[in-house]
Coordinates of N, CA and C in Angstrom, one line a residue:
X1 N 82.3 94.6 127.9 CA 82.1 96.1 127.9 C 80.7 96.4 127.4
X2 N 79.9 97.5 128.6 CA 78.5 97.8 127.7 C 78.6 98.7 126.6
X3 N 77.8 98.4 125.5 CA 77.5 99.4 124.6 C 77.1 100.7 124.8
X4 N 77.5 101.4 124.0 CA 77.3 102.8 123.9 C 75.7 103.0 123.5
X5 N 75.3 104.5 123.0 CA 74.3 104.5 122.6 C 74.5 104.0 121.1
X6 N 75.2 104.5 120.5 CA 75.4 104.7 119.1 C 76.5 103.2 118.6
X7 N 77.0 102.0 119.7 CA 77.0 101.2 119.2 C 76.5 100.5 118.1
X8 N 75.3 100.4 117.7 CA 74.5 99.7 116.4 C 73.6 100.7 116.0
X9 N 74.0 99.9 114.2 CA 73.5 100.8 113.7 C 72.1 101.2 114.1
X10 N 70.8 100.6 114.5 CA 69.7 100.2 114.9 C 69.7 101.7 115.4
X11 N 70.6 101.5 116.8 CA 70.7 102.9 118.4 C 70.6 103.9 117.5
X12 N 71.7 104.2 116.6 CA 71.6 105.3 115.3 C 70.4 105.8 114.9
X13 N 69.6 104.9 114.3 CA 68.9 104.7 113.8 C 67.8 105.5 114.6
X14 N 67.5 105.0 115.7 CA 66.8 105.4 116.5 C 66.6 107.0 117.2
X15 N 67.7 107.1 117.5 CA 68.4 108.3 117.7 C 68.0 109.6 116.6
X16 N 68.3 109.1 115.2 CA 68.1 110.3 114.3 C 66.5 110.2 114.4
X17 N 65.9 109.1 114.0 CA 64.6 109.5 114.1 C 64.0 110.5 115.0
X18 N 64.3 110.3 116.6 CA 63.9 110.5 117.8 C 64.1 112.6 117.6
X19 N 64.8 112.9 116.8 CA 65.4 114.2 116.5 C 64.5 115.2 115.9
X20 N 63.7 116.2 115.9 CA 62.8 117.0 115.2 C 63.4 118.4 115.3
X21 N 63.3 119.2 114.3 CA 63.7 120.5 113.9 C 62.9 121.5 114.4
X22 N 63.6 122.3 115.3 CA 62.9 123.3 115.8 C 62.7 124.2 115.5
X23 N 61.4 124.7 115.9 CA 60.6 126.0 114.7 C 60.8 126.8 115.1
X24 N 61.9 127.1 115.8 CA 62.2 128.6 115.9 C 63.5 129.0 114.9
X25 N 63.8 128.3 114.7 CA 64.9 128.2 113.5 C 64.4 128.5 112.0
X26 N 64.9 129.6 111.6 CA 64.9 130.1 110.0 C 64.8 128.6 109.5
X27 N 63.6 129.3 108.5 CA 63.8 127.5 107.4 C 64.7 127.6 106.7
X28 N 65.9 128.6 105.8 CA 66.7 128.8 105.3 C 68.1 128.1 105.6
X29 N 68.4 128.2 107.5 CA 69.4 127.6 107.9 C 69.0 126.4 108.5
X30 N 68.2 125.8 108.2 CA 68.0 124.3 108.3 C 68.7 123.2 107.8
X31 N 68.7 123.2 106.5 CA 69.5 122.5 105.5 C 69.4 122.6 103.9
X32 N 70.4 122.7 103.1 CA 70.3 123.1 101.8 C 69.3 121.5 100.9
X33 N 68.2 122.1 100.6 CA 67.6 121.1 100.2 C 68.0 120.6 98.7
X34 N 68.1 119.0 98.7 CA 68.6 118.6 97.2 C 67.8 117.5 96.6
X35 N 67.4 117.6 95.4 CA 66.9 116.5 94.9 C 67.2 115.3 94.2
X36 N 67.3 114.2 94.7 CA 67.4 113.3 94.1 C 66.7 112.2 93.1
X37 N 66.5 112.0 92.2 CA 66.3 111.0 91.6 C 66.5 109.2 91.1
X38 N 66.1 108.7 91.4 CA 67.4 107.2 91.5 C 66.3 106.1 90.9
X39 N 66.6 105.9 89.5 CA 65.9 105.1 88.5 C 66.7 103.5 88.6
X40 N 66.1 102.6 89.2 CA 66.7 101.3 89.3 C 66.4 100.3 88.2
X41 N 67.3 99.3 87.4 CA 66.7 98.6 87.3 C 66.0 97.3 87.8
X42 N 65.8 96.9 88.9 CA 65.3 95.9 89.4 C 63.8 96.4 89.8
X43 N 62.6 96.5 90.0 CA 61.2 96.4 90.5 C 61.4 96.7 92.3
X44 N 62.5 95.7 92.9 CA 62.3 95.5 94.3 C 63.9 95.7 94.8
X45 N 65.0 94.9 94.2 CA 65.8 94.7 94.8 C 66.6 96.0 95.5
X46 N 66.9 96.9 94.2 CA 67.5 98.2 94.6 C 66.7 99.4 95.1
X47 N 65.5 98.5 95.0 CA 64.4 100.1 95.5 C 64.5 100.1 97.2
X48 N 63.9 98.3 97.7 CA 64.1 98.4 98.8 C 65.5 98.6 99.7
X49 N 66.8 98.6 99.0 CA 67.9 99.1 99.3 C 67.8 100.6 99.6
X50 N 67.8 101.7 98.8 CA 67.6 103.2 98.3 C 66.2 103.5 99.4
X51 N 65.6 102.6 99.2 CA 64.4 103.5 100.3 C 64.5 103.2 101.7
X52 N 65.2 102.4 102.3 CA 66.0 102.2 104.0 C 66.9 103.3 103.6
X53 N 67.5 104.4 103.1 CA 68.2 105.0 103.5 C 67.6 106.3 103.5
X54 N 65.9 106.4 103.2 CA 64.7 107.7 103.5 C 64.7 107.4 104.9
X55 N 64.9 106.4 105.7 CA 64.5 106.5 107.0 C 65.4 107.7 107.9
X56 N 66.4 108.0 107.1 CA 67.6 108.7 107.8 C 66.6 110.1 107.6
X57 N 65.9 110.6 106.3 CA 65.6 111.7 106.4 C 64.6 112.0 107.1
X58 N 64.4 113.1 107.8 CA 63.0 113.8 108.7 C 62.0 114.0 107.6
X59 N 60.9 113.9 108.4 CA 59.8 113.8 107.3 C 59.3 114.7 106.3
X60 N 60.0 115.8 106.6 CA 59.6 117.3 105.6 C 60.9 117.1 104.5
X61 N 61.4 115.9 104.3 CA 62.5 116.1 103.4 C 62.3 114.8 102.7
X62 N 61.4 113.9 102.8 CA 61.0 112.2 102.6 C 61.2 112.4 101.0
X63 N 60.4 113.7 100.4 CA 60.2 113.8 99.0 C 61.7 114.5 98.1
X64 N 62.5 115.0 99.3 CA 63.5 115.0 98.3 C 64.5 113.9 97.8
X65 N 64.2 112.5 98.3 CA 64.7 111.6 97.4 C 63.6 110.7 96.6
X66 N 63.5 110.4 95.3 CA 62.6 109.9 94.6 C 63.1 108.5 94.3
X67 N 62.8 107.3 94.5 CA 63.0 106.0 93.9 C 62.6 105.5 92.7
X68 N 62.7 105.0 91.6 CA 61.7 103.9 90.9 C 62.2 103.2 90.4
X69 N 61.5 101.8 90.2 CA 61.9 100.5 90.2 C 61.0 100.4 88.9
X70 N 62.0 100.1 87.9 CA 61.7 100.5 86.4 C 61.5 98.6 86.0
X71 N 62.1 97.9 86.6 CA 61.7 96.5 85.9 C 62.6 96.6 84.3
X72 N 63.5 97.0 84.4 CA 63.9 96.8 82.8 C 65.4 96.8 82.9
X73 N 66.0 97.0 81.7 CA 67.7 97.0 82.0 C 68.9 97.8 80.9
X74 N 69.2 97.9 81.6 CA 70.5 98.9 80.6 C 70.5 100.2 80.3
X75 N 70.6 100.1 78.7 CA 69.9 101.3 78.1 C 68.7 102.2 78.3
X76 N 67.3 100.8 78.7 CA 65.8 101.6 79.0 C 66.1 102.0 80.2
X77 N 67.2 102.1 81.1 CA 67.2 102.6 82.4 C 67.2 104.0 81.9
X78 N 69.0 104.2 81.5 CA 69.3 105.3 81.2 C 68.5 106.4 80.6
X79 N 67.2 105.8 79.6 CA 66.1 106.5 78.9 C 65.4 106.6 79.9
X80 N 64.8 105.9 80.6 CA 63.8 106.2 81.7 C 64.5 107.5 82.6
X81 N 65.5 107.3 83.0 CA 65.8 108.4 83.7 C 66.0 110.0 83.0
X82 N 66.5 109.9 82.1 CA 66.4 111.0 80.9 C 65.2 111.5 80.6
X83 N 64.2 110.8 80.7 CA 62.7 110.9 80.5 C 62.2 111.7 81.8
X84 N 62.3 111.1 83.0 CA 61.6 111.4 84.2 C 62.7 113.0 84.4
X85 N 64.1 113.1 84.5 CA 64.6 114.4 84.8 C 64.1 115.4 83.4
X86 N 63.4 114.8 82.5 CA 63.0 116.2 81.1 C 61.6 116.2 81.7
X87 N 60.9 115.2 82.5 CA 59.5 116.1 82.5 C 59.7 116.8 83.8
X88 N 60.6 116.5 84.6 CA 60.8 117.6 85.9 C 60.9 118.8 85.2
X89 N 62.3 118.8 84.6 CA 63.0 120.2 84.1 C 61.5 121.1 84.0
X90 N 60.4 120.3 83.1 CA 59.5 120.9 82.4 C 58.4 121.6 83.1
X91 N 58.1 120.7 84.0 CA 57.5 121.2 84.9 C 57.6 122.6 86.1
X92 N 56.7 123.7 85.9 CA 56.5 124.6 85.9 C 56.9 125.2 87.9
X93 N 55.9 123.8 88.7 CA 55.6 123.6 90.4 C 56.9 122.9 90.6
X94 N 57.0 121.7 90.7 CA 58.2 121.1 91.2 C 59.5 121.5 91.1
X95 N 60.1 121.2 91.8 CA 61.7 121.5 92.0 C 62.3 121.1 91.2
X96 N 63.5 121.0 90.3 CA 63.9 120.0 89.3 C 65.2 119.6 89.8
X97 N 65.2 118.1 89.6 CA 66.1 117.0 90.3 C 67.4 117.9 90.3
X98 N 68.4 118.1 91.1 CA 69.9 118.4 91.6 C 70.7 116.9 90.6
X99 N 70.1 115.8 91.1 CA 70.9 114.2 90.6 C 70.1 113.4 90.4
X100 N 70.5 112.8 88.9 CA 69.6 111.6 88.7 C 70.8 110.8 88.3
X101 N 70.2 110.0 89.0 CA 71.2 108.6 88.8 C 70.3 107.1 88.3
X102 N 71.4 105.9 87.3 CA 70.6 105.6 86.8 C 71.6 103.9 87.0
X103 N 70.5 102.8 87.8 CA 70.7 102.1 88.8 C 71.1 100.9 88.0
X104 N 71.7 99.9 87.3 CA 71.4 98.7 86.2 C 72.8 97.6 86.8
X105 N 72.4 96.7 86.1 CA 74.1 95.4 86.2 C 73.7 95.3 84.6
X106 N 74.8 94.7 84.6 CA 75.8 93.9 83.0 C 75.0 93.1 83.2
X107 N 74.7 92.0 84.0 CA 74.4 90.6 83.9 C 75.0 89.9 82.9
X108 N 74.4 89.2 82.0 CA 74.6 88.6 81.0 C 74.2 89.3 79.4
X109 N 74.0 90.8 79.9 CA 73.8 91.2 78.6 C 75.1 91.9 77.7
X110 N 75.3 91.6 76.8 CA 76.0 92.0 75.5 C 76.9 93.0 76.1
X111 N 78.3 92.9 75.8 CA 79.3 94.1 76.2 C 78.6 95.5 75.8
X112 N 78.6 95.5 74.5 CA 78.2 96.8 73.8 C 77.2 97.5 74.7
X113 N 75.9 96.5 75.0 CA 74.7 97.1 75.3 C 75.3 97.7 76.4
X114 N 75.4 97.1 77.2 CA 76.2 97.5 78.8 C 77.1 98.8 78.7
X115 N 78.0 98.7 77.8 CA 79.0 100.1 77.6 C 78.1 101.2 76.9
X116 N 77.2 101.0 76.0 CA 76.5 101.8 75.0 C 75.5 102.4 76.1
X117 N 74.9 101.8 77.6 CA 74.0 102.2 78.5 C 75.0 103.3 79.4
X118 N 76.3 102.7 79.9 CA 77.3 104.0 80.6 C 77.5 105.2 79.6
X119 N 77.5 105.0 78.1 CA 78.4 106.2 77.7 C 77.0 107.0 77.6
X120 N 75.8 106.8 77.3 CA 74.5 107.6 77.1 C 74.2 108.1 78.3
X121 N 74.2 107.5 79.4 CA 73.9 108.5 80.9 C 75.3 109.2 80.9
X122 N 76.4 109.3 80.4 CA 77.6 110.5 80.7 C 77.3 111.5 80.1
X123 N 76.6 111.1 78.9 CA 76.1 112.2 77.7 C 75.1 113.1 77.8
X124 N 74.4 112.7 78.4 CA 73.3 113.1 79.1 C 73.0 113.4 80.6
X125 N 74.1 113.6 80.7 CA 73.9 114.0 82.7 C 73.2 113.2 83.3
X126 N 73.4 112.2 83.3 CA 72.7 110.8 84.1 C 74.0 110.2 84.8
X127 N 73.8 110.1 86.2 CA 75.0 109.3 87.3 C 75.0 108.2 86.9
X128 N 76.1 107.4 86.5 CA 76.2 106.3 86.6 C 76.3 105.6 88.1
X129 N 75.8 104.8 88.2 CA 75.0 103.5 89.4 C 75.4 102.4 88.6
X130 N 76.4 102.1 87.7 CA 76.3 100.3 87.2 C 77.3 100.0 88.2
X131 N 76.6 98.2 88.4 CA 77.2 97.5 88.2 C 77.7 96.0 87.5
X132 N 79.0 95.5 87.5 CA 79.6 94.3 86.8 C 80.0 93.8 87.8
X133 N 79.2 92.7 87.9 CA 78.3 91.9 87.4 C 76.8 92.4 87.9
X134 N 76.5 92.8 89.0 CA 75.4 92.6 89.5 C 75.5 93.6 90.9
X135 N 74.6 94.1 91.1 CA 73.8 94.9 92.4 C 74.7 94.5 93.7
X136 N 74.5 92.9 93.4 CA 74.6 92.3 95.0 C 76.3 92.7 95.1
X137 N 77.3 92.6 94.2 CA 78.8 92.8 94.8 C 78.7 94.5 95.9
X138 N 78.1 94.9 95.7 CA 77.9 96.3 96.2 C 77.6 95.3 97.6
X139 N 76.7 94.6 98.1 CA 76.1 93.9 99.3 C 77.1 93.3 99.7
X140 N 78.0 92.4 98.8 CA 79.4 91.6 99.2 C 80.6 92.6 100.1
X141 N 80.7 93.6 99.4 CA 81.6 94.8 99.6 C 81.6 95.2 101.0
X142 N 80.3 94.8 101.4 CA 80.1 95.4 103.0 C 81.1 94.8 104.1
X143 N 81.3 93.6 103.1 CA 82.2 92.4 104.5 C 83.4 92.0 104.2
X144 N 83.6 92.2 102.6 CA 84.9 91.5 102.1 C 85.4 92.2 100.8
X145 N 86.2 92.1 100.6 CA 87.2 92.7 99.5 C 87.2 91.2 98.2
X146 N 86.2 91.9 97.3 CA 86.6 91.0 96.2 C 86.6 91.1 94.8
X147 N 88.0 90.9 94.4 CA 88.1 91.0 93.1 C 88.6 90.1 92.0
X148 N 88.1 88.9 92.5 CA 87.9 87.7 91.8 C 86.4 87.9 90.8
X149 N 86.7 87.7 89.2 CA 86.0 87.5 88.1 C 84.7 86.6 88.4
X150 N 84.1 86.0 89.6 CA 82.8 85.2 89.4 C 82.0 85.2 88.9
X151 N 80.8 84.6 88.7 CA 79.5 84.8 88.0 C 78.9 85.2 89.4
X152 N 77.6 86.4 89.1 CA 77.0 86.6 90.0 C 76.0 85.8 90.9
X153 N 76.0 84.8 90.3 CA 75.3 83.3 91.1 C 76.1 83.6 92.6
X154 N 77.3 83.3 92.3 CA 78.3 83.6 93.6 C 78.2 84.1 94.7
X155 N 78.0 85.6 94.7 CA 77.6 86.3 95.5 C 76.6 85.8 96.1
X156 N 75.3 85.5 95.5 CA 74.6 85.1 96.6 C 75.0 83.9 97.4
X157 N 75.6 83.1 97.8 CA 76.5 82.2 98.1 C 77.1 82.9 99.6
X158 N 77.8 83.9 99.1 CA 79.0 84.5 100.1 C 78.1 85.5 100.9
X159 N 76.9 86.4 100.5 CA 76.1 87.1 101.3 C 75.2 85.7 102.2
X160 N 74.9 85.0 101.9 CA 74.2 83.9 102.8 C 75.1 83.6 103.6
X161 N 76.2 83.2 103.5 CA 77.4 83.0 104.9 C 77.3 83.9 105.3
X162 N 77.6 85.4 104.9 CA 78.0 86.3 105.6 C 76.8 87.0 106.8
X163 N 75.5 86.8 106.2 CA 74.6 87.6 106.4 C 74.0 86.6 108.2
X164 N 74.6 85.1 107.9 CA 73.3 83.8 108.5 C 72.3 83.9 108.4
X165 N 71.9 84.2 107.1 CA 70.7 83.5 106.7 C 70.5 83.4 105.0
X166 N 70.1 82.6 104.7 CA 69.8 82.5 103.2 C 69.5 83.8 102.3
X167 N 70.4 83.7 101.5 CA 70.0 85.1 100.5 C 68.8 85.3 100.0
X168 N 67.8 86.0 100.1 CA 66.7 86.2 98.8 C 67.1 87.9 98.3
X169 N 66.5 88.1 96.9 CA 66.1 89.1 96.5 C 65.0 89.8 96.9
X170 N 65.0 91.2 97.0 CA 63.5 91.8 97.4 C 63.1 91.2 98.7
X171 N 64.6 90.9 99.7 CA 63.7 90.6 101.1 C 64.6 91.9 101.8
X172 N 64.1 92.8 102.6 CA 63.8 93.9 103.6 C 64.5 93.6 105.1
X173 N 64.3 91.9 105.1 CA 65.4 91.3 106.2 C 66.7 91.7 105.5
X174 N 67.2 91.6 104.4 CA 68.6 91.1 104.1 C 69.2 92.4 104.2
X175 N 68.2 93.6 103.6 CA 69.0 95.3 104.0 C 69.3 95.5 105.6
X176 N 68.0 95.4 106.3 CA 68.2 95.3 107.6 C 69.3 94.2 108.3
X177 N 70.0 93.4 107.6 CA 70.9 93.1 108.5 C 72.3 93.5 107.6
X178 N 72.0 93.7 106.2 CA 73.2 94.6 105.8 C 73.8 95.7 106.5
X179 N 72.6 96.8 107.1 CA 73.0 98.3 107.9 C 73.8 97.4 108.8
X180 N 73.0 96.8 109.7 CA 73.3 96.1 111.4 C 74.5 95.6 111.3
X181 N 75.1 94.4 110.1 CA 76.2 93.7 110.3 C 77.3 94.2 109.7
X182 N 77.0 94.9 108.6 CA 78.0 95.4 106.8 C 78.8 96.4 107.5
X183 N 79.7 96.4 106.9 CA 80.4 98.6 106.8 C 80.4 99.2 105.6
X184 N 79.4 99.9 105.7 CA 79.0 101.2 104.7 C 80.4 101.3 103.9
X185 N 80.9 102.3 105.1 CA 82.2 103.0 104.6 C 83.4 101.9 104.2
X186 N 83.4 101.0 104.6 CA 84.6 100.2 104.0 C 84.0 100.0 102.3
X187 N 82.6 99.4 102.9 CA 82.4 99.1 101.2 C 82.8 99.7 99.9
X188 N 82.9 101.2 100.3 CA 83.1 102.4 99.5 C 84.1 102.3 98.8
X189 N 85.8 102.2 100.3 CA 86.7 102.0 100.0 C 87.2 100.9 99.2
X190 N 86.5 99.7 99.5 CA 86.5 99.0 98.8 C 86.6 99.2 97.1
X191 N 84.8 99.4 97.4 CA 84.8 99.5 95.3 C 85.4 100.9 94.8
X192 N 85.8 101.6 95.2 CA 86.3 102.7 94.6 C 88.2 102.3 94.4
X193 N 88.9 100.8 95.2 CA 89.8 100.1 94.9 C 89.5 99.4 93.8
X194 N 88.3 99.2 93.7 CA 88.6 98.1 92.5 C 88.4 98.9 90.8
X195 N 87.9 99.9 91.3 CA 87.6 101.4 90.1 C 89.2 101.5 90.0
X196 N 89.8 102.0 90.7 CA 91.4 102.0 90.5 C 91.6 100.4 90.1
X197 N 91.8 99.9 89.9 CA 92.2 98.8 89.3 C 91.5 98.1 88.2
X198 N 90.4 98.6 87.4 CA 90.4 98.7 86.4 C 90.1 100.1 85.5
X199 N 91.4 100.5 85.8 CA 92.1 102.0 85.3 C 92.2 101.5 84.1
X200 N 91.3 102.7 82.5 CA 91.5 102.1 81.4 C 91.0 101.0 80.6
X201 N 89.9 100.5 81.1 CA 89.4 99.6 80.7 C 88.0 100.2 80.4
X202 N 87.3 99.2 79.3 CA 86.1 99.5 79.1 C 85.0 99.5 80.4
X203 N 83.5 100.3 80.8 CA 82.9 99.3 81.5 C 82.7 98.0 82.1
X204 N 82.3 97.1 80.5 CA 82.3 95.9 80.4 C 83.3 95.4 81.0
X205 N 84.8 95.7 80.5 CA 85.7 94.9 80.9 C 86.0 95.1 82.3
X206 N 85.5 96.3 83.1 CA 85.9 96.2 84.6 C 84.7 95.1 85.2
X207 N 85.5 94.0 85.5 CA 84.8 92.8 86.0 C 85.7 92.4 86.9
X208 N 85.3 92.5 88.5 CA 84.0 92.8 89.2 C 84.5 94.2 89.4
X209 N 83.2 95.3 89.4 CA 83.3 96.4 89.5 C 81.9 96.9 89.9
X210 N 82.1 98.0 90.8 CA 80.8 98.9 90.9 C 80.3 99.9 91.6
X211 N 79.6 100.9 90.7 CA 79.4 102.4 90.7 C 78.5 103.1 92.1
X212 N 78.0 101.8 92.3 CA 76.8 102.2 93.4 C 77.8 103.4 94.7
X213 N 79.1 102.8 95.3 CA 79.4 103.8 96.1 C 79.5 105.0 95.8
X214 N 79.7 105.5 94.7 CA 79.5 106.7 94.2 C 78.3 107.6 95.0
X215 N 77.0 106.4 94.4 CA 75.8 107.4 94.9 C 75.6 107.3 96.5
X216 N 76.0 106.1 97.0 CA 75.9 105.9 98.3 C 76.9 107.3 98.9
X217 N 78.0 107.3 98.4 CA 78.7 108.7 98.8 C 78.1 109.9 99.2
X218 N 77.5 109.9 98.1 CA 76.4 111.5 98.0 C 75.2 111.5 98.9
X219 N 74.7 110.4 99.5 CA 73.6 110.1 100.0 C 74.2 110.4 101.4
X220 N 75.4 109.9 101.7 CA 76.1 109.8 103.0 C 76.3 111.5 103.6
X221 N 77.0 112.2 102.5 CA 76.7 113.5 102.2 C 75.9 114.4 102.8
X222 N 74.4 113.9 102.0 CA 72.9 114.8 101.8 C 72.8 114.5 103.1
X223 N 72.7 113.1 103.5 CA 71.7 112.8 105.0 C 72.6 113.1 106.4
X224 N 74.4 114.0 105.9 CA 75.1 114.3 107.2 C 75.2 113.1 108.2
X225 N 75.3 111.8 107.7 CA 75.4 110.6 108.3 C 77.3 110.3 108.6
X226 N 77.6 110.6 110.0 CA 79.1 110.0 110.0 C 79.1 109.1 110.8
X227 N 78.3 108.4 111.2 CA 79.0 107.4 112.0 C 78.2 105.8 112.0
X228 N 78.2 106.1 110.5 CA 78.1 104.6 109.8 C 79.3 103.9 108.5

């Protein structure tokens, strides 16, 4: 059977770009503009994730989502973000963020540190974005249901079968064939199953767990994306 237009994600892809807003239309009833903020900790891994999903937006909107790739972990996330939404607030010109979310894994650090970095972004109006163990179960999520305790070594394992081709970090191939091969929306369903099933438990202890669909939610939202 031939493909549709909107068969892959790619056609999608192509399609929204291909789309420009016409200037005879009130800027008002365009779209309700929102700002986002999204403080990662990785340098590369979660930025280049977060920033393939600016391609959805038209170019007069590129600046209402903000990335950065903080290189650090936990706690200095949740400060960094706390930091960057108080000099917005402050600032007199710019818009001030709608949502800051604040992007980190457990890895192998300290229960406390890990639970003491969730309870400080709740306190502080910072979105939680963790995850336990690591970034990549969010990546796994796209293809399979898993809530087996591994070490995050693992994952990369099961995204290299899944993906055919070797996992790296910070490679731009591995998002691009995440959109193309993954499902968004299952993944959701997914981790928002496994949030239900560690009902009651600390952060730490919800292992494997993770927050990312949350923001992915909201992003799905902002960019009026349904047929991914």
């Amino acid at each position: 059977m031939a493909k549709t237009k909107r068969d892959t994600f790619k056609d999608l892809l192509a399609e929204l770009q291909s789309k420009t807003v016409s200037a005879s239309k009130p800027v008002a009833t365009i779209e309700e503009r929102q700002y986002f903020l999204i403080v990662c900790e990785g340098e590369r891994t979660e930025p280049i994730y977060f920033d393939y999903w600016k391609r959805f937006l038209p170019k007069h909107l590129l600046e209402t989502v903000q990335i950065i790739g903080q290189g650090d972990n936990t706690i200095n996330i949740v400060k960094k973000a706390i930091k960057e939404r108080n000099a917005r607030t402050a600032d007199p010109i710019k818009p001030h963020f709608d949502e800051v979310w604040a992007v980190f894994d457990k890895d192998d650090f300290p229960n406390d540190r890990f639970d003491n970095a969730v309870s400080l972004a709740a306190k502080n109006g910072i979105k939680n974005g963790s995850s336990n163990q690591a970034f990549e179960l969010w990546y796994v999520l796209h293809f399979q249901f898993l809530q087996t305790a591994i070490n995050r070594k693992a994952y990369f394992s099961i995204l290299t079968q899944r993906l055919g081709f070797k996992y790296g970090k910070n490679d731009i191939k591995v998002v691009e064939a995440l959109f193309e091969k993954g499902r968004v929306r299952q993944a959701v369903k997914w981790a928002r199953e496994l949030g239900k099933r560690h009902t009651g438990k600390t952060p730490s202890e919800a292992f494997p767990s993770t927050h990312v669909y949350e923001l992915v939610e909201r992003l799905l939202q902002y960019l009026n994306l349904k047929d991914i």
